[in-house]
Amino acid sequence: MSTPEQDLLRRALGVLTEMAPAALELGDQFRAAGHELSLVGGPVRDAFLGRASNDLDFATSASPSQTQKILARWGDANWDIGREFGTIGARRGDVVVEVTTYRTDKYDPASRKPLVAFGDSLDGDLSRRDFTVNAMAVRVPDLTFVDPFNGLSDLAAGLLRTPIAPERSFDDDPLRMMRAARFAAQLSFHVEPGTLAALVAMVERIEIVSAERVQAEITKLILSDNPRAGLEVLVDTGLAEHVLPELPALQLEIDEHHRHKDVYQHSLTVLEQAIAQETGPDGAVPAPDLVLRLASLLHDIGKPATRRFEPGGGVSFHHHEVVGAKLTAKRLKALKFEKHVVKDVSRLVELHLRFHGYGDGAWTDSAVRRYVTDAGPLLERLHRLTRADSTTRNKRKAKRLSDAYTDLEDRISALREQEEIDAIRPDLDGTQIMEILGISPSREVGEAYKYLLGLRMERGPLGEDAATEELKKWWAERSAATG
């Protein structure tokens, strides 16, 4: 009977022997030049998990200049954008490689950037990797497996453990603490107890890392298959207090009557339920969707600031969606997310309660139109966020909410078919308005356009004749009012 490690080796052998011949040829060229070359990191780990990749990371004894000369002969194109860190990249057909000179790196306590020093051995290079499961290598072209830190055993056990003492590893590069959370999400692995204890003890060291690098790890975590596991590592270790403090703040105290649910656990559940509603690549919201996932996680972060205990023991969070939208924008900006992500996520947070005014379906067509136009291109994400936000265990209440939202979606579809709701415009454009009223381009033209758009939203298509009459009537009343 085979061991788990033997099963993993058998699986990896199948993946590695099918590795692109171009990559094996690259190993031949490095060996002919007198240099070592080894496949390292994620591609090796993924081979044991049965996943093949055309994006390959290598470590070498060659200097960056020597590497670039070899890659220039091997590839269709090469680049040296990572030369500062010893990395040269190249492409040959569909195969993309990055080759990095053996190195070590660590942080100066006063600096937010790692210091790079080139090393002289594969084992030394592997020792600076974040976790043992990423500290395995395969020498090419002969496909010799190298595992100085027992990463294969940890892979079989589903453990994240640092190859050297965790205190030293996290001190050398504090971002590795974030990676522990990220890999917990991506691989559904557990952090080994000693590694976890060191992480908790050194959590404040994360402050030395730049916002951009932290954001990159959060993004990878959120886009993983199991973000809840990674987010729980962030919160349970105290890392979130430094990188996403609004998340642990959702762990509001339960009042003595237990009427106030844990908003943190609710938010994690909403995130999972939103992920379940993402679509395939040809659907409305292809998975994984960063905007939907961030909005689902952060939709209630305005609650701590708006919590009020009402007479009789109730709890309210009036306008928490407005406060939450502002907090969301502030946090995502601090983490250096792209502007469109900040804008879209905060807008979804602001809109996430809008549906609850729908009630028994008594909205007018005008209200439905405004719901759609306010959501704009975020409508499909808003549909999913709103549905995901129902975490009640009361089956009757859950069905009532689901049926009400289905009714709203049906009305939106009907209106869209009638009048292409996504492209609502007044019945008259600016040129027609100026011609009818005999005015030049001015603020008044904008006011007239806005008035007609309001009519269009309220009453649907009017037609040019009726719109002209309404415009003239509005202009006469406006002129009389202004003297």
mmCIF file of N, CA, C and O in Angstrom, residues 229-260:
data_model
loop_
_atom_site.group_PDB
_atom_site.id
_atom_site.type_symbol
_atom_site.label_atom_id
_atom_site.label_comp_id
_atom_site.label_asym_id
_atom_site.label_seq_id
_atom_site.Cartn_x
_atom_site.Cartn_y
_atom_site.Cartn_z
ATOM 1 N N ALA A 229 -11.116 30.720 4.490
ATOM 2 C CA ALA A 229 -10.028 30.147 5.293
ATOM 3 C C ALA A 229 -8.904 31.159 5.475
ATOM 4 O O ALA A 229 -8.346 31.294 6.567
ATOM 5 N N GLY A 230 -8.563 31.891 4.411
ATOM 6 C CA GLY A 230 -7.497 32.884 4.511
ATOM 7 C C GLY A 230 -7.890 34.083 5.349
ATOM 8 O O GLY A 230 -7.083 34.605 6.125
ATOM 9 N N LEU A 231 -9.127 34.522 5.215
ATOM 10 C CA LEU A 231 -9.601 35.665 5.994
ATOM 11 C C LEU A 231 -9.631 35.321 7.485
ATOM 12 O O LEU A 231 -9.337 36.176 8.331
ATOM 13 N N GLU A 232 -9.960 34.086 7.801
ATOM 14 C CA GLU A 232 -9.960 33.679 9.205
ATOM 15 C C GLU A 232 -8.551 33.682 9.774
ATOM 16 O O GLU A 232 -8.347 34.043 10.942
ATOM 17 N N VAL A 233 -7.553 33.319 8.957
ATOM 18 C CA VAL A 233 -6.160 33.413 9.421
ATOM 19 C C VAL A 233 -5.807 34.873 9.691
ATOM 20 O O VAL A 233 -5.194 35.205 10.714
ATOM 21 N N LEU A 234 -6.193 35.766 8.787
ATOM 22 C CA LEU A 234 -5.905 37.190 8.967
ATOM 23 C C LEU A 234 -6.492 37.709 10.278
ATOM 24 O O LEU A 234 -5.825 38.423 11.035
ATOM 25 N N VAL A 235 -7.731 37.369 10.531
ATOM 26 C CA VAL A 235 -8.411 37.877 11.722
ATOM 27 C C VAL A 235 -7.914 37.191 12.994
ATOM 28 O O VAL A 235 -7.614 37.844 13.995
ATOM 29 N N ASP A 236 -7.801 35.866 12.966
ATOM 30 C CA ASP A 236 -7.437 35.117 14.168
ATOM 31 C C ASP A 236 -6.015 35.421 14.641
ATOM 32 O O ASP A 236 -5.723 35.344 15.840
ATOM 33 N N THR A 237 -5.111 35.753 13.727
ATOM 34 C CA THR A 237 -3.725 36.038 14.104
ATOM 35 C C THR A 237 -3.493 37.490 14.482
ATOM 36 O O THR A 237 -2.458 37.834 15.050
ATOM 37 N N GLY A 238 -4.449 38.366 14.146
ATOM 38 C CA GLY A 238 -4.268 39.796 14.394
ATOM 39 C C GLY A 238 -3.718 40.552 13.196
ATOM 40 O O GLY A 238 -3.599 41.778 13.240
ATOM 41 N N LEU A 239 -3.387 39.844 12.111
ATOM 42 C CA LEU A 239 -2.895 40.529 10.910
ATOM 43 C C LEU A 239 -3.913 41.523 10.370
ATOM 44 O O LEU A 239 -3.564 42.618 9.920
ATOM 45 N N ALA A 240 -5.176 41.132 10.399
ATOM 46 C CA ALA A 240 -6.219 42.003 9.851
ATOM 47 C C ALA A 240 -6.289 43.342 10.567
ATOM 48 O O ALA A 240 -6.661 44.355 9.961
ATOM 49 N N GLU A 241 -5.921 43.383 11.837
ATOM 50 C CA GLU A 241 -5.927 44.654 12.578
ATOM 51 C C GLU A 241 -5.001 45.672 11.920
ATOM 52 O O GLU A 241 -5.204 46.877 12.051
ATOM 53 N N HIS A 242 -3.992 45.181 11.199
ATOM 54 C CA HIS A 242 -3.013 46.063 10.581
ATOM 55 C C HIS A 242 -3.291 46.311 9.103
ATOM 56 O O HIS A 242 -2.927 47.366 8.577
ATOM 57 N N VAL A 243 -3.914 45.362 8.409
ATOM 58 C CA VAL A 243 -4.079 45.505 6.959
ATOM 59 C C VAL A 243 -5.529 45.705 6.529
ATOM 60 O O VAL A 243 -5.788 46.270 5.468
ATOM 61 N N LEU A 244 -6.480 45.248 7.351
ATOM 62 C CA LEU A 244 -7.894 45.393 7.016
ATOM 63 C C LEU A 244 -8.699 45.462 8.309
ATOM 64 O O LEU A 244 -9.521 44.604 8.602
ATOM 65 N N PRO A 245 -8.451 46.506 9.121
ATOM 66 C CA PRO A 245 -9.027 46.551 10.469
ATOM 67 C C PRO A 245 -10.552 46.576 10.504
ATOM 68 O O PRO A 245 -11.155 46.234 11.523
ATOM 69 N N GLU A 246 -11.189 46.981 9.424
ATOM 70 C CA GLU A 246 -12.653 47.009 9.403
ATOM 71 C C GLU A 246 -13.248 45.604 9.518
ATOM 72 O O GLU A 246 -14.396 45.446 9.948
ATOM 73 N N LEU A 247 -12.475 44.587 9.136
ATOM 74 C CA LEU A 247 -12.993 43.217 9.181
ATOM 75 C C LEU A 247 -13.123 42.695 10.609
ATOM 76 O O LEU A 247 -14.226 42.280 11.010
ATOM 77 N N PRO A 248 -12.078 42.702 11.438
ATOM 78 C CA PRO A 248 -12.263 42.242 12.821
ATOM 79 C C PRO A 248 -13.211 43.136 13.610
ATOM 80 O O PRO A 248 -13.815 42.682 14.592
ATOM 81 N N ALA A 249 -13.357 44.397 13.194
ATOM 82 C CA ALA A 249 -14.289 45.294 13.895
ATOM 83 C C ALA A 249 -15.733 44.815 13.776
ATOM 84 O O ALA A 249 -16.589 45.223 14.567
ATOM 85 N N LEU A 250 -15.995 43.919 12.804
ATOM 86 C CA LEU A 250 -17.350 43.392 12.636
ATOM 87 C C LEU A 250 -17.712 42.356 13.692
ATOM 88 O O LEU A 250 -18.860 41.937 13.795
ATOM 89 N N GLN A 251 -16.729 41.938 14.494
ATOM 90 C CA GLN A 251 -17.000 40.982 15.561
ATOM 91 C C GLN A 251 -17.616 41.717 16.754
ATOM 92 O O GLN A 251 -17.049 41.780 17.843
ATOM 93 N N LEU A 252 -18.789 42.262 16.537
ATOM 94 C CA LEU A 252 -19.459 43.055 17.555
ATOM 95 C C LEU A 252 -19.883 42.172 18.726
ATOM 96 O O LEU A 252 -20.207 41.005 18.561
ATOM 97 N N GLU A 253 -19.874 42.773 19.899
ATOM 98 C CA GLU A 253 -20.273 42.022 21.089
ATOM 99 C C GLU A 253 -21.746 41.629 20.989
ATOM 100 O O GLU A 253 -22.583 42.420 20.564
ATOM 101 N N ILE A 254 -22.028 40.400 21.393
ATOM 102 C CA ILE A 254 -23.419 39.950 21.427
ATOM 103 C C ILE A 254 -24.077 40.509 22.694
ATOM 104 O O ILE A 254 -23.530 40.406 23.790
ATOM 105 N N ASP A 255 -25.244 41.139 22.537
ATOM 106 C CA ASP A 255 -25.899 41.692 23.730
ATOM 107 C C ASP A 255 -26.458 40.544 24.582
ATOM 108 O O ASP A 255 -26.547 39.400 24.139
ATOM 109 N N GLU A 256 -26.830 40.879 25.794
ATOM 110 C CA GLU A 256 -27.181 39.835 26.753
ATOM 111 C C GLU A 256 -28.416 39.037 26.334
ATOM 112 O O GLU A 256 -28.654 37.932 26.821
ATOM 113 N N HIS A 257 -29.219 39.611 25.441
ATOM 114 C CA HIS A 257 -30.414 38.894 24.984
ATOM 115 C C HIS A 257 -30.146 38.105 23.712
ATOM 116 O O HIS A 257 -31.049 37.495 23.150
ATOM 117 N N HIS A 258 -28.894 38.161 23.212
ATOM 118 C CA HIS A 258 -28.493 37.425 22.012
ATOM 119 C C HIS A 258 -29.363 37.770 20.798
ATOM 120 O O HIS A 258 -29.683 36.920 19.981
ATOM 121 N N ARG A 259 -29.713 39.039 20.705
ATOM 122 C CA ARG A 259 -30.521 39.470 19.563
ATOM 123 C C ARG A 259 -29.663 40.019 18.434
ATOM 124 O O ARG A 259 -30.173 40.325 17.373
ATOM 125 N N HIS A 260 -28.378 40.141 18.683
ATOM 126 C CA HIS A 260 -27.516 40.776 17.691
ATOM 127 C C HIS A 260 -26.528 39.769 17.138
ATOM 128 O O HIS A 260 -25.645 39.283 17.840
#
